[in-house]
C-alpha positions as a printed Julia matrix, in Angstrom:
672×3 Matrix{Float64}:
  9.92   98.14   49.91
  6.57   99.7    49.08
  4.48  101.06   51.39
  0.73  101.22   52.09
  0.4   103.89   49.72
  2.57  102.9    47.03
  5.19  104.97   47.58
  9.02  103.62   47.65
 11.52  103.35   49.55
 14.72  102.7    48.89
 17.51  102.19   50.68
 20.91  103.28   50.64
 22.05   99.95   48.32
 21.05  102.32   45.2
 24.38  103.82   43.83
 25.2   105.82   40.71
 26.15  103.67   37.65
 29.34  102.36   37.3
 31.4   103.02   33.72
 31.35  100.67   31.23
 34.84   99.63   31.77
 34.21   98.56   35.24
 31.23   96.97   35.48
 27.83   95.53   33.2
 24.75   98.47   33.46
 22.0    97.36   34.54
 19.16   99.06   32.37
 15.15   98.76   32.93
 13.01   99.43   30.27
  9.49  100.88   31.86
  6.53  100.63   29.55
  4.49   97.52   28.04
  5.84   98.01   24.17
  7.71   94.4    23.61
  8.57   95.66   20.03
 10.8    98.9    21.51
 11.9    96.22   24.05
 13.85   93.63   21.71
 14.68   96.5    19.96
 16.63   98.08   22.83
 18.03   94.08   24.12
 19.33   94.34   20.25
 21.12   97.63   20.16
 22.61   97.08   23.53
 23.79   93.51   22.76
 25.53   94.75   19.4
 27.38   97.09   21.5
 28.64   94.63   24.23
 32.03   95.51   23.52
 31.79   99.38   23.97
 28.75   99.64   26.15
 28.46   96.33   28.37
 24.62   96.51   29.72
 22.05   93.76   30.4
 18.18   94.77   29.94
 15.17   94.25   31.91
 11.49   94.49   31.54
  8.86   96.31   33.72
  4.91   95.72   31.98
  4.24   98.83   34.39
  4.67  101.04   36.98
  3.84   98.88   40.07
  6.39   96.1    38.85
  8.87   98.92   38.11
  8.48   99.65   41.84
  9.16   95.94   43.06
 12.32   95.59   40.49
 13.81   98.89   41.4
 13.23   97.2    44.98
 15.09   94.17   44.29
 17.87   95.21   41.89
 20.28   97.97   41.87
 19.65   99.33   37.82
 22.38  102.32   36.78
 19.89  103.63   34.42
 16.21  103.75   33.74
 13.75  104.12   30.1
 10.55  105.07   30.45
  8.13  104.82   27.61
  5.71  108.13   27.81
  2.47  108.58   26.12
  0.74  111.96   25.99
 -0.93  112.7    29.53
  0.77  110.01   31.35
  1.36  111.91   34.04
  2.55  108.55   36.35
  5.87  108.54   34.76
  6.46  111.93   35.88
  5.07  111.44   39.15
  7.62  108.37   39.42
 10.54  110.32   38.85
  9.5   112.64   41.49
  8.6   109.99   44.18
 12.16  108.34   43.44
 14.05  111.68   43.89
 12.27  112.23   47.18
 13.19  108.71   48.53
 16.96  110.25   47.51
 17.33  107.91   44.42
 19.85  108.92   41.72
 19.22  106.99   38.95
 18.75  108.99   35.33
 16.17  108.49   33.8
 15.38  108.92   29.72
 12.16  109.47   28.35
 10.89  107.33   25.38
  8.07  109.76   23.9
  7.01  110.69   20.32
  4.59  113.36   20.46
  4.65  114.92   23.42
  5.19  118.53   23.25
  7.89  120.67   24.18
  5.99  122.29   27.58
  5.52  118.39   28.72
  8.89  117.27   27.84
 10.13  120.62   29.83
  8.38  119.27   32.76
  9.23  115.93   32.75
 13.18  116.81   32.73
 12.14  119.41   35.4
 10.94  116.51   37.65
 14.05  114.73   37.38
 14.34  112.92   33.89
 17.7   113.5    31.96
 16.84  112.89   28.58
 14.3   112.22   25.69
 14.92  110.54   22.7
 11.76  110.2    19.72
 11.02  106.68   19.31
 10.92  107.51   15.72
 14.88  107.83   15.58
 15.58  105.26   17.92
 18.43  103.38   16.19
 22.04  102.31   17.81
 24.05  105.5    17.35
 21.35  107.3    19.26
 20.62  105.32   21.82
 24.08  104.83   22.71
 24.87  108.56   22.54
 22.6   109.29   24.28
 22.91  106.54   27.22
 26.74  107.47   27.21
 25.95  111.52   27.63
 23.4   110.93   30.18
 25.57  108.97   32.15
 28.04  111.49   32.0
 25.88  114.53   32.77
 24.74  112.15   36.06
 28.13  111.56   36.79
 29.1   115.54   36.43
 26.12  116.39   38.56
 27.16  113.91   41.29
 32.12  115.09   42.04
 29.32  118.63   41.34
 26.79  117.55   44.46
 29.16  116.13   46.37
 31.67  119.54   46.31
 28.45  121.66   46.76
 27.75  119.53   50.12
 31.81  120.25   51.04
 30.81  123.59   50.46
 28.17  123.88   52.5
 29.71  122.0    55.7
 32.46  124.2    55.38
 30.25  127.41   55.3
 28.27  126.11   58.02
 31.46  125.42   59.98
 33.05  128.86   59.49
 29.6   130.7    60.31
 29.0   128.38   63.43
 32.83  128.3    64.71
 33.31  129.64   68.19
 36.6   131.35   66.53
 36.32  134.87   64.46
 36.9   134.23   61.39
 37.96  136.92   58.62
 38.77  135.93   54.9
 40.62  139.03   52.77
 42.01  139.33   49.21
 45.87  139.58   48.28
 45.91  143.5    48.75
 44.12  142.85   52.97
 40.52  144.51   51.72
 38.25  142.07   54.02
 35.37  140.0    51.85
 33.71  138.08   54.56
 33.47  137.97   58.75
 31.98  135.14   60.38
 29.05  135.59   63.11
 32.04  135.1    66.26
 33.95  137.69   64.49
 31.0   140.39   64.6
 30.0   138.87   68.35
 33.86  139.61   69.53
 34.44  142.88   67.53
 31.05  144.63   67.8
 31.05  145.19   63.94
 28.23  144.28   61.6
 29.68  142.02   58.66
 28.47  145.23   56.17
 30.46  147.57   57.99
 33.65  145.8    57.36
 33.82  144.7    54.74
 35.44  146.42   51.77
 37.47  147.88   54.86
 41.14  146.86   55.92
 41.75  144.94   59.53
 43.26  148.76   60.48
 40.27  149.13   61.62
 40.99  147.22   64.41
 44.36  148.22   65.12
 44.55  149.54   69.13
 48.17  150.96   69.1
 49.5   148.42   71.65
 52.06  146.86   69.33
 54.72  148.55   67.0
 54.73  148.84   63.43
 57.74  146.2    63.62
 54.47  143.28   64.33
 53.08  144.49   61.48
 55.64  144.05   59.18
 56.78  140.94   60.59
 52.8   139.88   59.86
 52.85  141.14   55.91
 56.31  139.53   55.28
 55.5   135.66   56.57
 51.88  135.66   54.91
 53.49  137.12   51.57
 56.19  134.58   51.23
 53.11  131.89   51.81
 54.0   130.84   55.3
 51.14  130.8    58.14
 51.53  133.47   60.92
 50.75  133.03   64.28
 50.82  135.15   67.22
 49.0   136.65   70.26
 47.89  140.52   69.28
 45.93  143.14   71.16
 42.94  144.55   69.36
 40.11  147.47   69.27
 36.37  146.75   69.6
 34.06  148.99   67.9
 33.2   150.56   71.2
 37.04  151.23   71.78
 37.96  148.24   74.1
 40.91  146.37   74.32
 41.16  142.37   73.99
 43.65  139.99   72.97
 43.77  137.5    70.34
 45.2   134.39   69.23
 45.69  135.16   65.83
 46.65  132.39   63.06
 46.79  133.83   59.53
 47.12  131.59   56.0
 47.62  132.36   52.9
 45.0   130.83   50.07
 46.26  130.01   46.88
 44.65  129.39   43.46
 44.79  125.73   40.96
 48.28  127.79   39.91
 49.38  128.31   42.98
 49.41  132.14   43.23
 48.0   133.63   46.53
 44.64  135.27   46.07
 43.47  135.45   49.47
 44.12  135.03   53.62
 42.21  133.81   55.77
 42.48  134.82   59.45
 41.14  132.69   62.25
 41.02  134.04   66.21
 40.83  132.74   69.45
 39.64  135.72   72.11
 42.03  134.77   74.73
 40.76  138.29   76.72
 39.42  136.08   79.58
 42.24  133.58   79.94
 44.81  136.61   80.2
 42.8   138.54   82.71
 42.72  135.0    84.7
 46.76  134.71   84.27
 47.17  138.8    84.96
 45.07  137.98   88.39
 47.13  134.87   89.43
 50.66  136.41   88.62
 49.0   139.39   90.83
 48.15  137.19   93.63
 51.48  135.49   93.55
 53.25  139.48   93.61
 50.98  139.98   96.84
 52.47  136.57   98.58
 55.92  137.77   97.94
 55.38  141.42   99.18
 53.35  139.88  102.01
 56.36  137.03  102.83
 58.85  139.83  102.6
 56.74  142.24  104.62
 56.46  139.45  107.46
 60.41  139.49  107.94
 60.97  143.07  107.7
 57.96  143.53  110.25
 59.98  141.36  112.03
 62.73  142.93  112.39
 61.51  146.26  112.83
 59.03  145.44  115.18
 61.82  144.06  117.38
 63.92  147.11  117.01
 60.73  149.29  118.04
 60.44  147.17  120.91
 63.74  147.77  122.28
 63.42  152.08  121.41
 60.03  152.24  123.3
 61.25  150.26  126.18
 63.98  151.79  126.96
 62.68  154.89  125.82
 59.82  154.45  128.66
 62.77  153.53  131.09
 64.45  156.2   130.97
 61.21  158.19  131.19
 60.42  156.71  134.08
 64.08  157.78  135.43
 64.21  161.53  134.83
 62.06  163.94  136.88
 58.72  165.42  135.6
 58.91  168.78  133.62
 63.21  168.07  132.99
 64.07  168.87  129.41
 65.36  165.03  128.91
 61.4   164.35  129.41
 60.39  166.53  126.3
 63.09  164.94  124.32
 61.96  161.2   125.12
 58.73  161.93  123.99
 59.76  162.75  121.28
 61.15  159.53  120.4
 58.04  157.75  121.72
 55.91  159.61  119.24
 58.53  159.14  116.31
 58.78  155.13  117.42
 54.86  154.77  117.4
 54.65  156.63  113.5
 57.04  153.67  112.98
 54.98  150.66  114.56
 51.86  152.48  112.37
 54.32  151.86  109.43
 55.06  148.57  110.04
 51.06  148.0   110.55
 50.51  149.8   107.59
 52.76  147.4   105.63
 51.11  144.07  107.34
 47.73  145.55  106.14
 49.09  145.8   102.49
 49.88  142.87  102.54
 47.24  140.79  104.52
 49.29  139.57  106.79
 47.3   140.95  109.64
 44.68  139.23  111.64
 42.31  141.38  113.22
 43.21  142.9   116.69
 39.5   142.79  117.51
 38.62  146.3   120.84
 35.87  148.49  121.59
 36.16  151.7   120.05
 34.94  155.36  119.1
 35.15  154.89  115.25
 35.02  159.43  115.55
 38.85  158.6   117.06
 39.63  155.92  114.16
 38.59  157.94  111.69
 39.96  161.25  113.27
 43.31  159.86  113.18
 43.13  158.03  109.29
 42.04  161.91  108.61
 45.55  163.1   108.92
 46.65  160.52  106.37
 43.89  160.58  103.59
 44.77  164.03  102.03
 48.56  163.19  101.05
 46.61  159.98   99.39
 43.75  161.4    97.33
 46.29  164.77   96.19
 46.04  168.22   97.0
 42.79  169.06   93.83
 40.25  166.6    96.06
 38.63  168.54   98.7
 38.81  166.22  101.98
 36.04  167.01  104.82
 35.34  164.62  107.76
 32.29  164.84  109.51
 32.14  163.32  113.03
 28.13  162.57  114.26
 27.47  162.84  117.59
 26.38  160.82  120.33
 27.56  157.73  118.16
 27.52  154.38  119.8
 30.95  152.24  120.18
 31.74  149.64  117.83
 33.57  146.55  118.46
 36.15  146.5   115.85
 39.78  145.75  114.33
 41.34  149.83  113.91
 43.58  148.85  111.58
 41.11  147.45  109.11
 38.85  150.53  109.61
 41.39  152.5   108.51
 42.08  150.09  105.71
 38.85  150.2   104.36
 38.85  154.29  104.27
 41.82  154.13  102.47
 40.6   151.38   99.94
 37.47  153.77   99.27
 39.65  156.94   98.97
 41.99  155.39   96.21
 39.1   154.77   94.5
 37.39  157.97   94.89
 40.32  159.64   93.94
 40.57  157.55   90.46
 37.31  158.25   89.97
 38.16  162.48   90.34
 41.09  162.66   87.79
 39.73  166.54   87.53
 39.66  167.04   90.93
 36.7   167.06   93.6
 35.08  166.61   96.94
 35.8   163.11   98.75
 33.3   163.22  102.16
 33.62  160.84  105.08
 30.75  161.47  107.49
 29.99  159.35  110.86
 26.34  159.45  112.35
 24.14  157.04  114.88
 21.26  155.18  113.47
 18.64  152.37  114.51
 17.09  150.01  112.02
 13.93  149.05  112.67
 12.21  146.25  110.46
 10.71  148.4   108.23
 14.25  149.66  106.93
 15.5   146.14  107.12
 12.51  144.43  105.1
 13.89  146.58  101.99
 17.5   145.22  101.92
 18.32  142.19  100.35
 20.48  140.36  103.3
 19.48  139.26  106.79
 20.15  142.41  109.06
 19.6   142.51  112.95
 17.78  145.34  113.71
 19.48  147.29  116.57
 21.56  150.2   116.74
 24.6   151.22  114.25
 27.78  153.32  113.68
 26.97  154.44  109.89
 29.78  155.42  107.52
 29.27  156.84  105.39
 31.58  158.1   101.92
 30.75  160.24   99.13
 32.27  161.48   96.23
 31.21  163.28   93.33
 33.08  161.53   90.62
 32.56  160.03   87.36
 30.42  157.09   88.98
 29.73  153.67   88.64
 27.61  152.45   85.48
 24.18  150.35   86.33
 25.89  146.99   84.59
 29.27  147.1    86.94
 27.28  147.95   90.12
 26.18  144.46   91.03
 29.74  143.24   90.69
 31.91  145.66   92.35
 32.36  143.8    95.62
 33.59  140.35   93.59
 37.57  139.62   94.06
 39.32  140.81   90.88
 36.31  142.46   89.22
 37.78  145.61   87.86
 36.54  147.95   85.18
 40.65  149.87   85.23
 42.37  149.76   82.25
 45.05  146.46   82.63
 47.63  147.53   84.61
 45.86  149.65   86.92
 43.87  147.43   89.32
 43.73  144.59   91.09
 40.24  144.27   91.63
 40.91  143.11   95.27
 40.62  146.73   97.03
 36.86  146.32   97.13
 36.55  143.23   97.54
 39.02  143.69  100.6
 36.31  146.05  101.78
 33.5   143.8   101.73
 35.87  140.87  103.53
 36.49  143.46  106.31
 33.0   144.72  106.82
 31.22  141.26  107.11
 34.52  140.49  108.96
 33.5   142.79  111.58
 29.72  141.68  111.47
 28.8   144.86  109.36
 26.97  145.92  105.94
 28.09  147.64  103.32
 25.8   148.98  100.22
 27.02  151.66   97.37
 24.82  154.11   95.63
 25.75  155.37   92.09
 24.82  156.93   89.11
 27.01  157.62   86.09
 28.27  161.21   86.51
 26.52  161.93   89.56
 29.47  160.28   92.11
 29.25  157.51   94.38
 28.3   156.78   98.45
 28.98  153.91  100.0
 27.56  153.49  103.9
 29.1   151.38  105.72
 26.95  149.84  109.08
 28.83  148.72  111.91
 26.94  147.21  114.81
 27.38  148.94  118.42
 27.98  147.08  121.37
 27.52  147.77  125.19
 30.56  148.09  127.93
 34.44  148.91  127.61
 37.42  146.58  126.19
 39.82  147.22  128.92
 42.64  147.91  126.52
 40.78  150.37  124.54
 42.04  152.33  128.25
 44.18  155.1   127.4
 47.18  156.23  130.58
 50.04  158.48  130.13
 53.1   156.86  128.95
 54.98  157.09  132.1
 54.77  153.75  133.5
 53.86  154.7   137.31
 50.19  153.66  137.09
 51.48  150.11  135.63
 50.24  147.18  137.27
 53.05  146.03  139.55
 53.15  142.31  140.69
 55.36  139.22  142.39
 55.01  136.26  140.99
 57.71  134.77  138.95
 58.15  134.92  135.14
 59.83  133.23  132.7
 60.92  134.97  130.22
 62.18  133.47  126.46
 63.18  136.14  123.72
 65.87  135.44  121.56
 67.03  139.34  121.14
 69.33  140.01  123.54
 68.19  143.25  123.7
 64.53  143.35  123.61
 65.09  140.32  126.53
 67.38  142.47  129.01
 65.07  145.96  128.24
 61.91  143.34  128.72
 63.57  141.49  132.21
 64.9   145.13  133.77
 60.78  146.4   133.48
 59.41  143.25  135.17
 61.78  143.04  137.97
 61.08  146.94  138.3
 57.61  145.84  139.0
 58.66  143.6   141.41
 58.1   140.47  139.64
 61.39  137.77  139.83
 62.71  137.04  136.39
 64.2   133.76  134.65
 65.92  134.85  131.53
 66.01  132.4   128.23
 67.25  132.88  124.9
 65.71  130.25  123.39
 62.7   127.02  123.88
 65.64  124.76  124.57
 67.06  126.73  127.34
 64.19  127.71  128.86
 63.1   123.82  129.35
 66.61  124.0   131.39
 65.46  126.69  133.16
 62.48  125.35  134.25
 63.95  122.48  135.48
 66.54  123.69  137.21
 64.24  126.05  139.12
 62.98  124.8   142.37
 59.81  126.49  142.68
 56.68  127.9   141.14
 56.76  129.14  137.73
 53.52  131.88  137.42
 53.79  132.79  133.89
 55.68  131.72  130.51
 56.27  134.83  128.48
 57.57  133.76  125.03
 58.69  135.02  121.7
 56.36  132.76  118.76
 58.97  132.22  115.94
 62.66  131.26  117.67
 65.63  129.03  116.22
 65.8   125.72  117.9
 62.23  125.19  119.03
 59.42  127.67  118.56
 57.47  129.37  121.3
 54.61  127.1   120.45
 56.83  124.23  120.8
 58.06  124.88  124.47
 54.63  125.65  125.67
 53.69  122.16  125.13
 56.56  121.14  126.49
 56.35  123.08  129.8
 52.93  122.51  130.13
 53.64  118.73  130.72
 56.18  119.72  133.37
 54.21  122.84  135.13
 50.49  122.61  133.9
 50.09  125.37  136.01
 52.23  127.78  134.41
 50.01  130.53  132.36
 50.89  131.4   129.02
 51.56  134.57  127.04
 53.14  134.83  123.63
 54.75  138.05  121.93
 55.7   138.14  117.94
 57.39  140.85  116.05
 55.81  138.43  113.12
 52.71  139.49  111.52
 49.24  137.2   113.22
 48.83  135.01  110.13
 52.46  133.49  110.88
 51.79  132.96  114.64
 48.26  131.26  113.87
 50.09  129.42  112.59
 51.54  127.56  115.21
 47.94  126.97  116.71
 49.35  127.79  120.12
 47.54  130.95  120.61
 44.82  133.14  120.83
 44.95  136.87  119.62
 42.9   138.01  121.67
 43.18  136.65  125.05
 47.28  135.36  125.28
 49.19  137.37  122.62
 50.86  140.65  122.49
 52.11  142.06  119.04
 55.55  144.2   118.92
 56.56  147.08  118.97
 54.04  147.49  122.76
 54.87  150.07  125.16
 55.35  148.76  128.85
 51.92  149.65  129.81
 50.49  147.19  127.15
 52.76  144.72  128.53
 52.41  145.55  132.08
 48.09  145.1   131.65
 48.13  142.22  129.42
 50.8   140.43  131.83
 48.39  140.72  134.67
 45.12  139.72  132.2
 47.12  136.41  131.49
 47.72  136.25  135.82
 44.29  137.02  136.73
 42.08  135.92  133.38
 38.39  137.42  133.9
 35.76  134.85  134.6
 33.58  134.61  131.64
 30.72  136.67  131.49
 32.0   139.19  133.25
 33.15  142.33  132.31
 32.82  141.35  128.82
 33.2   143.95  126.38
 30.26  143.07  124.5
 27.92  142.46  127.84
């Protein structure tokens, strides 16, 4: 069509000339010279039979417009008189409307600078009017069809080109193309974003330079000796960064042969798969931790059981020999050495996760004081260790266990951060925040009084970009291999956990602090008490108890105590017989004291059971199992009605006479 300013458009119908042997060509002579036109109809019509082509007529340039419009034409002749610059500026307007046809220029006298710029603007031949006969004009239609045809399986591989270049330069993948002999030629924009290496500094080099040492020559050579032979090689590698840092690589590597078939080049194409291993390295990880946490659950078990019977008896027999007799000396002795055990056993719960907290009031100086002993055997003997206990600190309401967890979390990693040796700090002091301090911290903080930890080494420290992340699960900046990534993030889980705030301070080779607020709380948790281990201040009682444990001996050690204590005792081994018991027994059953996990039916199990035949029966369940497995049964709560194993017989004696007498709420609350 043309438009409002003469211009043309055409659309896509226009398509390069067909050969001879195919098809008629459509010619159109442009000008308004009859004679050259029936000389032209005659030349092409005597060579029908080598050149088939029909001819048509445009008088000018505007009907040239409406036939190129109408008619597809495989070849165009335009008759050009000095100056007539419209021909030329036809050409041009056809080539911007992405028309192909060639042109050839009819001209006699015009010169060689005009007929230079005519051919510039798109024209592909000239022939003088003067020798236009049928030899020439044929020639020269047949070579300008060819160079058109040339310049088009030319275009069209150019465009190939290009996509392809534009492909490799915007693929995600690093790319890296390299002659026979491995000297790189090109890198790709991923490849410099992966490596950290401009695309002048490699190349000319070999991919050596990114060799990290983490697999044996034997790759190598297994690499060279599949590309050679002209087979593709694929495999997962580990490779350096610029700046020395380790990733991994999907690496596929083809040869590139010549028309002859010899190899002249490989091209190597990578997928970073840095992020995907560090995923799989956290979630095999994770799945180590549920098996050490499963198996620590059954040995705790065990052990906890076999604690329970030692201090029991231990305490009996205590109880049995005069004060100041040399047996006495020697059973406290195996009191101590069972209680280093049940710290074991909590130890290994806490490695594991397995324990819930085991919430008291307490004097975090005392926690600390006794995690002190440890913390020296774990950060070696060239880090300096100094505890410093503040004074007049408030009481916190927290889980011991998990205070000392999160000391030894921050230890570890001040002592990785001291491979030369140093000075780790743990220092405890009373502070009050007031709004002022609070208005400057980032989270929502009660102002009130705090127990502030605080722990300070002066180790390599923690760079600016890592800071912000150190409290995310997995985020570790350790070399593969050598962290989790979950020991501060454990940290942070215990802290809120316990309704605290954590913040770290660090600069890069000026050590780390972390402080550590804990809020205080008013009043005494009455088994924060601390008696003598002879039993004689125990709580005694009469009321009856049932009593379900199926370890023989943790049952008849557990059933001699109580009736010691004057209570009357009904011995089960298991849910099913005590529901016999019960039934059996003509009157009032006080208390059900029950093991969690038994064969047959489970602790939780009988409770509902007996609650439908006494409702008035209290509860209290004991576990040599870690919490998380007697949550479980969603029979229990760990702070009120559950006592853990290995507990002495004073623990037992106060928390059977808690579940007896439970305090009315609101008073004598620990946190009151």
């Amino acid at each position: 069509m043309v438009t409002s300013e003469g211009a043309i458009s055409v659309s896509s119908a226009a398509k390069p000339a067909l050969t001879p042997s195919t098809a008629p060509l459509h010619v159109l002579l442009v000008g308004n010279n009859e004679e050259d036109f029936f000389l032209i109809r005659e030349i092409l019509e005597r060579t029908l039979s080598t050149l088939p082509a029909d001819l048509d007529h445009a008088h000018s340039l505007e009907e040239a417009k409406l036939m190129l419009q109408q008619k597809t034409y495989g070849l165009v002749l335009f008759e050009h008189e000095t100056g007539d610059a419209e021909a030329v500026h036809l050409v041009a307007e056809f080539l911007h409307a992405g028309v192909t046809v060639p042109f050839i220029l009819l001209t006699e006298d015009a010169d060689e600078k005009t007929v230079a710029k005519i051919i510039e603007g798109g024209t592909w031949n000239c022939v003088a009017r003067s020798q236009l006969d049928g030899a020439i004009l044929v020639r020269t239609i047949r070579n300008t069809l060819a160079m058109h045809s040339l310049q088009q399986e030319q275009q069209v591989a150019e465009e190939s080109v290009r996509k392809l270049s534009r492909a490799v330069e915007q693929s995600a993948d690093a790319v890296m193309v390299t002659n026979h002999h491995g000297i790189i030629e090109y890198v790709n924009p991923a490849f410099e974003a992966l490596t950290g290496y401009q695309r002048e500094e490699v190349c000319g080099q070999t991919p050596r330079i990114l060799k990290s040492g983490e697999q044996g020559p034997e790759v190598y050579q297994e690499m060279w000796k599949t590309i050679l032979a002209g087979n593709v090689f694929r495999g997962i590698l580990v490779n350096r960064k610029k700046n020395g840092e380790s990733y991994s690589i999907e690496q596929s590597i083809s040869p590139v042969r010549d028309a002859a078939g010899s190899i002249t080049h490989f091209i190597s194409n990578g997928r970073d798969l840095t992020e995907r291993m560090r995923l799989e390295a956290q979630l095999l990880q994770s799945q180590k931790m549920d098996a050490i946490g499963n198996l620590a659950g059954g040995v705790a078990h065990d052990f906890n059981n076999l604690l329970t019977i030692i201090t029991s008896y231990a305490e009996l027999a205590l109880d049995a020999v005069p004060q100041s007799s040399p047996l006495e000396t020697k059973i406290h002795e195996i009191l101590l050495a069972a209680r280093r055990a049940a710290e074991l056993t909590r130890q290994l719960l806490a490695f594991s996760r397995k324990q819930p907290q085991a919430l008291r009031v307490a004097d975090l100086n005392q926690v600390i004081a006794r995690i002190s002993n440890t913390l020296p055997r774990l950060i070696g003997e060239d880090i300096q260790f100094t505890f410093v206990s503040g004074e007049g600190l408030g009481r916190a309401r927290v889980d011991p266990l998990q205070i000392e967890q999160i000391l030894m979390n921050l230890a570890a990693n001040a002592r990785d951060a001291m491979p030369q040796g140093g000075h780790l700090r743990i220092e405890t002091s009373d502070v009050r925040l007031d709004d002022e301090y609070i208005d400057c911290k980032p989270a929502v903080i009660p102002p009130g009084r705090y127990v502030l930890i605080t722990v300070t080494d002066d180790g390599t420290g923690i760079p600016p970009e890592h800071l912000p992340h150190i409290f995310e699960p997995f985020y570790t900046t350790k070399p593969l291999g050598q962290g989790t990534g979950l020991g501060l993030a454990t940290v942070y889980g215990i802290v809120k956990q316990n309704k605290g705030f954590i913040w770290a301070y660090s600069e890069p080779a000026m050590g780390t602090v972390f402080k550590i607020y804990l809020p205080c709380v008013r009043g005494r948790d009455p088994s924060d008490a601390v008696g003598e281990v002879r039993t004689a201040s125990v709580t005694r009682g009469s009321e009856t108890v049932l009593l379900v444990e199926d370890e023989p001996a943790v049952r008849r050690a557990t059933a001699e105590f109580l009736s010691l204590q004057g209570y009357t005792v009904l011995e089960a081994k298991d849910g099913l017989d005590a529901l016999s018991v019960a039934k059996g027994h003509g009157s009032t059953i006080h208390l059900l004291v029950t093991d969690v996990v038994m064969p047959n039916m489970s602790g939780g199990q009988l409770a509902m059971e007996l609650t439908q035949l006494r409702p008035e029966t209290k509860l209290l369940f004991v576990s040599g199992y870690a919490g998380k497995t007697v949550l479980d049964h969603k029979v229990v709560d760990l702070e009120t009605n559950f006592l853990q194993k290995p507990y002495t017989l004073k623990q037992f004696s106060l928390k059977i006479r808690a579940a007896l007498n439970p305090p009315v709420p609101g008073m004598n609350s620990p946190s009151a």
